[in-house]
PDB file of C-alpha atoms and ligand atoms in Angstrom:
ATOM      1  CA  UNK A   5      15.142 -18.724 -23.995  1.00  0.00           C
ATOM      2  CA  UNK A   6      13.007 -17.740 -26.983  1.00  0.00           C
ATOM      3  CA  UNK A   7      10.976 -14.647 -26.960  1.00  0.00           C
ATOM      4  CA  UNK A   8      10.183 -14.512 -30.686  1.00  0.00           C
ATOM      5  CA  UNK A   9       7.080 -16.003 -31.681  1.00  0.00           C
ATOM      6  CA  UNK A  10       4.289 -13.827 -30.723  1.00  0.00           C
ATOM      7  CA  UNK A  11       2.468 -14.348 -27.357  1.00  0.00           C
ATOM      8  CA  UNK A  12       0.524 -12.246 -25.068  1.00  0.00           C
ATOM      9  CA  UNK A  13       2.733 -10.472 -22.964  1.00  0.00           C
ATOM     10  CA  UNK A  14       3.092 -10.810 -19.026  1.00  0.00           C
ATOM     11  CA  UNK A  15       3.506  -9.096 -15.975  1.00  0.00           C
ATOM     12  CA  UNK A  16       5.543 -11.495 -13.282  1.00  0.00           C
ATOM     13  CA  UNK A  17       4.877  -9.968  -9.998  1.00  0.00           C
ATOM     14  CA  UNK A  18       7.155 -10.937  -7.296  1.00  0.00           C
ATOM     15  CA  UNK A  19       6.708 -10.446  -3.357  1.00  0.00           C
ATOM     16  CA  UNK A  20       9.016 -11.438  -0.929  1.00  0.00           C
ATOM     17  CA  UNK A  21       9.346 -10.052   2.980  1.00  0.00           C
ATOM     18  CA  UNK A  22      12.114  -7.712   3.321  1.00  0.00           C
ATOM     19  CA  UNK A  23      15.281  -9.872   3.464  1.00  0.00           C
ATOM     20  CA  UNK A  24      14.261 -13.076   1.919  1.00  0.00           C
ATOM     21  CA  UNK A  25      16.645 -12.369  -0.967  1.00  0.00           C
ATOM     22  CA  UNK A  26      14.357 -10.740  -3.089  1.00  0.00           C
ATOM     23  CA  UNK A  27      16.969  -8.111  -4.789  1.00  0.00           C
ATOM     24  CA  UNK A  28      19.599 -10.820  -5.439  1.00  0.00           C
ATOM     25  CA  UNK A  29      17.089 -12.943  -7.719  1.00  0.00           C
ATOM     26  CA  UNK A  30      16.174  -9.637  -9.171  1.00  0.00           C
ATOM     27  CA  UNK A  31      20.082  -8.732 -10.243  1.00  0.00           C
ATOM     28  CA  UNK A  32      20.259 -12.537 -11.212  1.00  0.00           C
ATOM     29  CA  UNK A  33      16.467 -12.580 -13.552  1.00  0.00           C
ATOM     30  CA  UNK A  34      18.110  -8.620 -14.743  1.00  0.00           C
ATOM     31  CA  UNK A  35      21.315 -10.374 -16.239  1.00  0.00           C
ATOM     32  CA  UNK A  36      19.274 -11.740 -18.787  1.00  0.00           C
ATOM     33  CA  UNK A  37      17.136  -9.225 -20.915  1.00  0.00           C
ATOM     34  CA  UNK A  38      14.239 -10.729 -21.520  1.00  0.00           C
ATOM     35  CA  UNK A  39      11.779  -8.506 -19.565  1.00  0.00           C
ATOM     36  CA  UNK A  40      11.077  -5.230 -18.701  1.00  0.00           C
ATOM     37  CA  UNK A  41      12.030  -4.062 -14.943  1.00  0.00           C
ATOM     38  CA  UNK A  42       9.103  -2.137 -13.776  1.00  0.00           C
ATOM     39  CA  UNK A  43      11.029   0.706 -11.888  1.00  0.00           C
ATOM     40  CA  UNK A  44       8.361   1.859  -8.956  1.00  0.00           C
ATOM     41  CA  UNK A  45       8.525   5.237  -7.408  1.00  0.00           C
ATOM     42  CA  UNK A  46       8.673   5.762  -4.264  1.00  0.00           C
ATOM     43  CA  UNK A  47       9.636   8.301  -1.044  1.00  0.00           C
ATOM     44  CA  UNK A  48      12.003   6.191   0.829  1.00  0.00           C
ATOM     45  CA  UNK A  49      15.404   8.109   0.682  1.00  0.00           C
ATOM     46  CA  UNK A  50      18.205   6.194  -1.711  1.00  0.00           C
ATOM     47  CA  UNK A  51      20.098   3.513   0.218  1.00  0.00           C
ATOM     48  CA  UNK A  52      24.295   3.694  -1.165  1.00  0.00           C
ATOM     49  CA  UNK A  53      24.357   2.555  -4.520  1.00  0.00           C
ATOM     50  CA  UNK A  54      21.212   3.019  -5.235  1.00  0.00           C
ATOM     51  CA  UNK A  55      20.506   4.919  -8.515  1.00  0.00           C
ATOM     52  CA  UNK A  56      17.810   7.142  -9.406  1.00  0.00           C
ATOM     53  CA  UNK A  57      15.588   6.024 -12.336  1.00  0.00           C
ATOM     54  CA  UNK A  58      17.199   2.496 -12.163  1.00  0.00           C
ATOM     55  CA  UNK A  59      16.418   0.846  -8.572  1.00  0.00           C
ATOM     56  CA  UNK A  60      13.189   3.595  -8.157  1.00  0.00           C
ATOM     57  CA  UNK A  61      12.205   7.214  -8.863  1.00  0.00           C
ATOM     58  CA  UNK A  62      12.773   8.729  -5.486  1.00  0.00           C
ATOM     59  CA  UNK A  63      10.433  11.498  -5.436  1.00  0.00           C
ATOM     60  CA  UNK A  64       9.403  13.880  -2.347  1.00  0.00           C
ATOM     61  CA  UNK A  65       6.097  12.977  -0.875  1.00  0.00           C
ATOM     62  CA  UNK A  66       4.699  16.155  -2.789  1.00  0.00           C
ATOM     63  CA  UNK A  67       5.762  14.921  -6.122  1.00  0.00           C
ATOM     64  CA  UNK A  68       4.245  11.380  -5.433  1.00  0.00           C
ATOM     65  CA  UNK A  69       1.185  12.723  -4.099  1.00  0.00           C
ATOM     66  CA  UNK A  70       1.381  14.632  -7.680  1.00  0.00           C
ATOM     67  CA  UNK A  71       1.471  11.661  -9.305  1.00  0.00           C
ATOM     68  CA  UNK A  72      -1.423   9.684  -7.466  1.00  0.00           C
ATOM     69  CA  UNK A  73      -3.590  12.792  -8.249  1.00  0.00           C
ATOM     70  CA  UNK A  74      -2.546  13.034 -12.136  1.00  0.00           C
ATOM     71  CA  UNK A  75      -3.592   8.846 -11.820  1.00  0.00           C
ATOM     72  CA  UNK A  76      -0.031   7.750 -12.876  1.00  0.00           C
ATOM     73  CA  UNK A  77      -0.008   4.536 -10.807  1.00  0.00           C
ATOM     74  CA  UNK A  78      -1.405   1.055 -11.617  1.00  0.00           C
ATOM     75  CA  UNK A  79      -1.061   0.668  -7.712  1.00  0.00           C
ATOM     76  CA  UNK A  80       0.202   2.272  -4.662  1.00  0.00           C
ATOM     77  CA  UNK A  81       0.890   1.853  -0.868  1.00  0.00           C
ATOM     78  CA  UNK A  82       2.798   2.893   1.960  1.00  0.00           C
ATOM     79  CA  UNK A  83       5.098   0.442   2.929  1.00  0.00           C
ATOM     80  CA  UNK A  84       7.729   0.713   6.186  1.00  0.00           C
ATOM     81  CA  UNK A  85       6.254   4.266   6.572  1.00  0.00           C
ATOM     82  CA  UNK A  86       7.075   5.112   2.431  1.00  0.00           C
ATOM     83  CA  UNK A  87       5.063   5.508  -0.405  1.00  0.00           C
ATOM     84  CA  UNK A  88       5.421   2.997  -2.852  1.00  0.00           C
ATOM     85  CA  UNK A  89       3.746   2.946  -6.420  1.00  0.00           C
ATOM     86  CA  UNK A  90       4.014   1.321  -9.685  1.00  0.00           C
ATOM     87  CA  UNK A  91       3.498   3.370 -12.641  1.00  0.00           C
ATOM     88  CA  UNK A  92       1.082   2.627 -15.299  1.00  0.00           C
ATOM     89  CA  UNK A  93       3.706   3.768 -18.515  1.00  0.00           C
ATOM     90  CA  UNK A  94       5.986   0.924 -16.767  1.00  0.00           C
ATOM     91  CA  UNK A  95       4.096  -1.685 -17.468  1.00  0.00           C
ATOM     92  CA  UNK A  96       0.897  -1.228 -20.271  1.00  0.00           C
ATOM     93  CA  UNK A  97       3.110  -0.587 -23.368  1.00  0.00           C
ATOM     94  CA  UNK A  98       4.869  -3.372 -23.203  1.00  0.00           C
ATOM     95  CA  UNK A  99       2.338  -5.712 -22.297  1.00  0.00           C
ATOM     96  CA  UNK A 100       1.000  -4.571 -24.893  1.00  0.00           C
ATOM     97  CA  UNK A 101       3.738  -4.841 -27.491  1.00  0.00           C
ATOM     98  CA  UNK A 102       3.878  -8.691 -26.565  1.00  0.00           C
ATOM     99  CA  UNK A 103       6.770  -8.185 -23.980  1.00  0.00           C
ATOM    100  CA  UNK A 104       6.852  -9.142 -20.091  1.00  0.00           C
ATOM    101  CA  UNK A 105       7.275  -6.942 -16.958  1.00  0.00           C
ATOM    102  CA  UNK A 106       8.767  -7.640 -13.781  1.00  0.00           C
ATOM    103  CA  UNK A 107       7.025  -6.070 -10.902  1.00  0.00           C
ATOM    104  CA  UNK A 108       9.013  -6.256  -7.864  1.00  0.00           C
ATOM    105  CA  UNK A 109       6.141  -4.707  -5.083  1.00  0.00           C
ATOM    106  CA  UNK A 110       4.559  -5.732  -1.866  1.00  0.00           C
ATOM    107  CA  UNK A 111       1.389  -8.028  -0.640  1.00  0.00           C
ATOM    108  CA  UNK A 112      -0.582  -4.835  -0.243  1.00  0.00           C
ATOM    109  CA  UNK A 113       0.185  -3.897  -3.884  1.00  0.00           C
ATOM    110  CA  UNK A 114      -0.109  -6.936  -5.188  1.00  0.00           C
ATOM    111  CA  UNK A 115      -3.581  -7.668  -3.396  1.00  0.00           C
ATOM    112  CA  UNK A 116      -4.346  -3.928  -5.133  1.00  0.00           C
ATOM    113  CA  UNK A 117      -3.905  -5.424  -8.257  1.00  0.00           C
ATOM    114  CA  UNK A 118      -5.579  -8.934  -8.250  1.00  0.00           C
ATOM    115  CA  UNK A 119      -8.896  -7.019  -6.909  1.00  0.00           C
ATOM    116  CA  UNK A 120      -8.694  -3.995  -8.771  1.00  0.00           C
ATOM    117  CA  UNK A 121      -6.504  -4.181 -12.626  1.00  0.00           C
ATOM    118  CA  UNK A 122      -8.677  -4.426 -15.907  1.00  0.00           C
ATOM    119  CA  UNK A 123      -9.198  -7.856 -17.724  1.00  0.00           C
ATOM    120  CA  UNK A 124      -6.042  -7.055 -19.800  1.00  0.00           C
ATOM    121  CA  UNK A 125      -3.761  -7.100 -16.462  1.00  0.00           C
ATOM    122  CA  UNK A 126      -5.482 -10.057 -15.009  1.00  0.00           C
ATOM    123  CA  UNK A 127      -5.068 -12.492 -17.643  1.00  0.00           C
ATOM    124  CA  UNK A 128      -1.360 -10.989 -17.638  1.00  0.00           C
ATOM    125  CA  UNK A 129      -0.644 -11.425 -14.483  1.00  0.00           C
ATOM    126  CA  UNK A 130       1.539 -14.181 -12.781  1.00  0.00           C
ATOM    127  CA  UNK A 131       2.143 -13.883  -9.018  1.00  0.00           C
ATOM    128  CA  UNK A 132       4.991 -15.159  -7.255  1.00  0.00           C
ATOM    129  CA  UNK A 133       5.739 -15.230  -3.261  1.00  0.00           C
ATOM    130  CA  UNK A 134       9.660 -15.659  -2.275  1.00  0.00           C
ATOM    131  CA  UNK A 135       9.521 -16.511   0.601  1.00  0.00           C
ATOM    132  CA  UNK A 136      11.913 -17.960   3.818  1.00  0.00           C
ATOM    133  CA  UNK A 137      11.377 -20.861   5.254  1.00  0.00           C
ATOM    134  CA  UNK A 138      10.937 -19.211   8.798  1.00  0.00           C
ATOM    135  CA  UNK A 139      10.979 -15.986  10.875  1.00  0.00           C
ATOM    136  CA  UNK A 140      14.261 -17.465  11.699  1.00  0.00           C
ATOM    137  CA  UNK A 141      15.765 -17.207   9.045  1.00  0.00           C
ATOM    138  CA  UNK A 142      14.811 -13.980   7.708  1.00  0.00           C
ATOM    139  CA  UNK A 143      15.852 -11.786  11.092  1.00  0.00           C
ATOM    140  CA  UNK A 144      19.739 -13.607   9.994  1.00  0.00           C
ATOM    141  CA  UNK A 145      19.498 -12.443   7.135  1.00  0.00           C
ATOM    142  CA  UNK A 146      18.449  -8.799   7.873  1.00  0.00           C
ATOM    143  CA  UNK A 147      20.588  -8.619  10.786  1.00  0.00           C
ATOM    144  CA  UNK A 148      23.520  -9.583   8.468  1.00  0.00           C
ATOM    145  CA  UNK A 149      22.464  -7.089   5.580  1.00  0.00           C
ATOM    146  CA  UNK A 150      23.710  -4.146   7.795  1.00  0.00           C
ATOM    147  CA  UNK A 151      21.712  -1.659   5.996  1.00  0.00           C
ATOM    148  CA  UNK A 152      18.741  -0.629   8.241  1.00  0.00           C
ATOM    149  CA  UNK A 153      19.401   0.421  12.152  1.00  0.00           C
ATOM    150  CA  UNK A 154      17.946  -1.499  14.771  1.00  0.00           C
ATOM    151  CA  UNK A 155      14.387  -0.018  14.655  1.00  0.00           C
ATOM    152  CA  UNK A 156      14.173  -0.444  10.748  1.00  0.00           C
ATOM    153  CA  UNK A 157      15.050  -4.290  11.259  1.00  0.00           C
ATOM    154  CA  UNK A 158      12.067  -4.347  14.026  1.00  0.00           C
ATOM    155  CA  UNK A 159       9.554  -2.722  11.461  1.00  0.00           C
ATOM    156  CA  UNK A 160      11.252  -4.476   8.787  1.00  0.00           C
ATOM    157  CA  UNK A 161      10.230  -7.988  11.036  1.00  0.00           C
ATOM    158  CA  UNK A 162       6.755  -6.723  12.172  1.00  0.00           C
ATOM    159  CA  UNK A 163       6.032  -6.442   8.760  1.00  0.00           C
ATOM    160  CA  UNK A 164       7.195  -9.302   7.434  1.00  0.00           C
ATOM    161  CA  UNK A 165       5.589 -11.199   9.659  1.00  0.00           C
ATOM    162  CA  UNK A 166       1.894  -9.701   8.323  1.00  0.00           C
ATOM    163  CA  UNK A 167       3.545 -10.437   4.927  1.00  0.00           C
ATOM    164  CA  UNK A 168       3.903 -13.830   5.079  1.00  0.00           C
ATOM    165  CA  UNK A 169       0.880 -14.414   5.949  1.00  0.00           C
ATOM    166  CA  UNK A 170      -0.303 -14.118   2.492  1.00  0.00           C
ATOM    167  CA  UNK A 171       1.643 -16.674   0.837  1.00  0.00           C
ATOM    168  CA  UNK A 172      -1.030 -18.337  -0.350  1.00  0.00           C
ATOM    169  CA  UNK A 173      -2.890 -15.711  -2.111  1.00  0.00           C
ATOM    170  CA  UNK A 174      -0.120 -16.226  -5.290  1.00  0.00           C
ATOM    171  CA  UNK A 175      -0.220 -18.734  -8.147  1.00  0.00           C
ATOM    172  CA  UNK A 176       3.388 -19.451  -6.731  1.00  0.00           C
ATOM    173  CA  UNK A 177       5.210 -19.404  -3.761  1.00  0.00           C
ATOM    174  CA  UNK A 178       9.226 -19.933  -4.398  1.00  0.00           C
ATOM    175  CA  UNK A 179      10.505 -20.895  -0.763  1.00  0.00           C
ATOM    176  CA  UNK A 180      14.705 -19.896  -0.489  1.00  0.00           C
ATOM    177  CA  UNK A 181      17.505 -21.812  -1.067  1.00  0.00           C
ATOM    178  CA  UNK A 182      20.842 -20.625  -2.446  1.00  0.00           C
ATOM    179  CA  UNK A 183      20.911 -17.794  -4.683  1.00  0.00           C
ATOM    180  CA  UNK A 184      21.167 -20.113  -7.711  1.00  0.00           C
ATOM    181  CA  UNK A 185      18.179 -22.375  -7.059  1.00  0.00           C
ATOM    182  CA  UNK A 186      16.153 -19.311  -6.194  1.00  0.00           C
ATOM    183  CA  UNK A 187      17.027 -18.071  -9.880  1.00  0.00           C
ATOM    184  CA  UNK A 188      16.486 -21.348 -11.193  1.00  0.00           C
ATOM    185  CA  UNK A 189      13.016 -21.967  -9.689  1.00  0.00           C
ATOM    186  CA  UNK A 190      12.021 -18.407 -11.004  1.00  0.00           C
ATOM    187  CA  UNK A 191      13.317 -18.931 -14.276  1.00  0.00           C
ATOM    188  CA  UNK A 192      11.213 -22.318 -14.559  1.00  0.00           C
ATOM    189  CA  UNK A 193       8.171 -20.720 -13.635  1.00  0.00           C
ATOM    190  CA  UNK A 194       8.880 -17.804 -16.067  1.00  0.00           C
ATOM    191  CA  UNK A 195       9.598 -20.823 -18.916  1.00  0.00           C
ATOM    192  CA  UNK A 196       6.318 -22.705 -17.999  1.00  0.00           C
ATOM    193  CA  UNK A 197       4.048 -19.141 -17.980  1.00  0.00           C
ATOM    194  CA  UNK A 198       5.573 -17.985 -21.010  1.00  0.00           C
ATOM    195  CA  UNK A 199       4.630 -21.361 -22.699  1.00  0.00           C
ATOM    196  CA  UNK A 200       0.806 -21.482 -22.174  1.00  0.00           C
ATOM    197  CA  UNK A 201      -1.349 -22.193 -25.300  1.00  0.00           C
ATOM    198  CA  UNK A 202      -3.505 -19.580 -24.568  1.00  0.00           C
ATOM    199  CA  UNK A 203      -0.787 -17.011 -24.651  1.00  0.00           C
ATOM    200  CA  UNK A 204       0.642 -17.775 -27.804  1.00  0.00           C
ATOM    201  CA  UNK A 205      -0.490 -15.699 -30.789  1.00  0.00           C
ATOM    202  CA  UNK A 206       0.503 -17.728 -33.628  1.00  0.00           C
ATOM    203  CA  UNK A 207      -0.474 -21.174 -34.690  1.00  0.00           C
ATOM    204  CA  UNK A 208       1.945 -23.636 -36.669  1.00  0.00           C
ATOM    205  CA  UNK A 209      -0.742 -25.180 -38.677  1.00  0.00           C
ATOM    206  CA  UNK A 210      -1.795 -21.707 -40.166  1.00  0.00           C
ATOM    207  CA  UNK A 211       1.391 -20.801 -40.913  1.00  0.00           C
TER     208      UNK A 211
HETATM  209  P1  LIG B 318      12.677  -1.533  -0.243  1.00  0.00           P
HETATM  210  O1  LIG B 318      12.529  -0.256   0.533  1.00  0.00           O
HETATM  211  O2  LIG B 318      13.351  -2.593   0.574  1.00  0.00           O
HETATM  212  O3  LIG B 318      13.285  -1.328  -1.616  1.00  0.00           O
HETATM  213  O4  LIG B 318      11.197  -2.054  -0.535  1.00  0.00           O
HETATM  214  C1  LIG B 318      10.294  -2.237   0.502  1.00  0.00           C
HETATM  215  C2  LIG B 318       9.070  -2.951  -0.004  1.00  0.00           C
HETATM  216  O5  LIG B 318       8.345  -2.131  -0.918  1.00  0.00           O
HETATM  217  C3  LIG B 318       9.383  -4.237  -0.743  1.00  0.00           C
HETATM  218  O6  LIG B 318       8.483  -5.242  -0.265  1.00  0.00           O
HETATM  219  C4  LIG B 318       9.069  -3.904  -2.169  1.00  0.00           C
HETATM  220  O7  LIG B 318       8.631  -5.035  -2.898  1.00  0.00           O
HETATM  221  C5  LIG B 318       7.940  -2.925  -2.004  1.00  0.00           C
HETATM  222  N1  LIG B 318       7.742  -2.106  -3.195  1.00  0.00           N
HETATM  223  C6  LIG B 318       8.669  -1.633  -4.052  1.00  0.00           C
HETATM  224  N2  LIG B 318       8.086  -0.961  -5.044  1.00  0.00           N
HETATM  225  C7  LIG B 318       6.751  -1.023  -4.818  1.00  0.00           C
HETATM  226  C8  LIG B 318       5.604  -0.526  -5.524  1.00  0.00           C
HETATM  227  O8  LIG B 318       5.689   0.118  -6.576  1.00  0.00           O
HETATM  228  N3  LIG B 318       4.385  -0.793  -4.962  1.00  0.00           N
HETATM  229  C9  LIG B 318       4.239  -1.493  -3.818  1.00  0.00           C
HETATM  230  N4  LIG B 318       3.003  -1.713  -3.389  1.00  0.00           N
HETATM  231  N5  LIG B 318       5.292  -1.985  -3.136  1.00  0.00           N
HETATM  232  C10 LIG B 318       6.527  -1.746  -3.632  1.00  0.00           C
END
């Protein structure tokens, strides 16, 4: 896919309930790099394999309260009992420069941002729901995961639930499939967004 002639940059912002396959589109949109992977920060401890600086910045709640004071985030929110926040030098410089930023954050964050980012971020912004196509499905899929206790997977569900329930606040809303078709579907949207006259910076006649 072309990223060359100049456009406005954008900031894809995907939501999906924990367990909906959220992190295996992300690993599948990562493969190719044409985006920037806003990496959030948060207080949740590291789950194995998890790397520091790549999946998030774990900080202690001391150094993320640090950071909401010094006004570092674009957004924040405590999700599953965590702090959660997207910082601001992850995602204005390379709007800016004309490239596009992959937030991956929750409804609360994203509801942050529609109501509360300058003009720059709103005509930036493209907001995508993953989601399952039931309750059903998603307590499977969590249960198979492995990686939470019981409890976690109860929150995890609870809050889901409330999730889902916003579906229709974004442009988008990408229900599951396979792993493929979910990358697929993304990628389309991504293709579409990324071709919209009034992004593009250049004009053929002109030049
Ligand atoms: P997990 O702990 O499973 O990595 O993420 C839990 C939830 O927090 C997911 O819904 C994820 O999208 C959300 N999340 C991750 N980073 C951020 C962030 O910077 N801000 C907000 N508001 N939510 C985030």
């Amino acid at each position: 896919m072309s990223t060359s002639h100049p456009r406005r940059g954008i900031l894809f912002l995907l939501s999906a309930p924990s367990g909906a396959g959220k992190s295996t589109l992300r690993t599948g949109l990562q493969r190719n790099q044409d985006f920037s992977y806003s990496v959030s920060c948060t207080t949740r401890a590291p789950r194995p394999g998890e790397r520091d600086g790549e999946d998030y910045h774990f900080l202690t709640r001391e150094a993320f309260e640090e950071q909401i004071a010094a006004g570092a985030f674009l957004e924040h929110a405590q999700v599953h009992g965590n702090y959660y926040g997207t910082l601001k030098s992850a995602v204005l410089g390379v709007l800016r420069a004309g490239g596009d930023v992959l937030l991956d954050i929750d409804t609360q964050g994203a509801a942050r941002i529609r109501a509360n980012a300058g003009p720059e971020i709103q005509a930036a912004l493209v907001d995508i729901f993953l989601m399952p196509e039931s309750l059903d499905v998603l307590r499977r899929r969590l249960a198979k995961r492995g990686t939470e206790t019981p409890e976690q997977i109860a929150l995890r569900l609870r809050n889901a639930e409330t999730e889902l329930r916003e579906w229709r606040a974004y442009r988008y809303a990408l229900v599951t499939s396979t792993p493929e078709e979910d990358l697929a579907g993304f990628r389309a949207i991504m293709q579409a967004e990324r071709s919209r006259s009034e992004r593009l910076l250049f004009d053929p006649i002109l030049s």
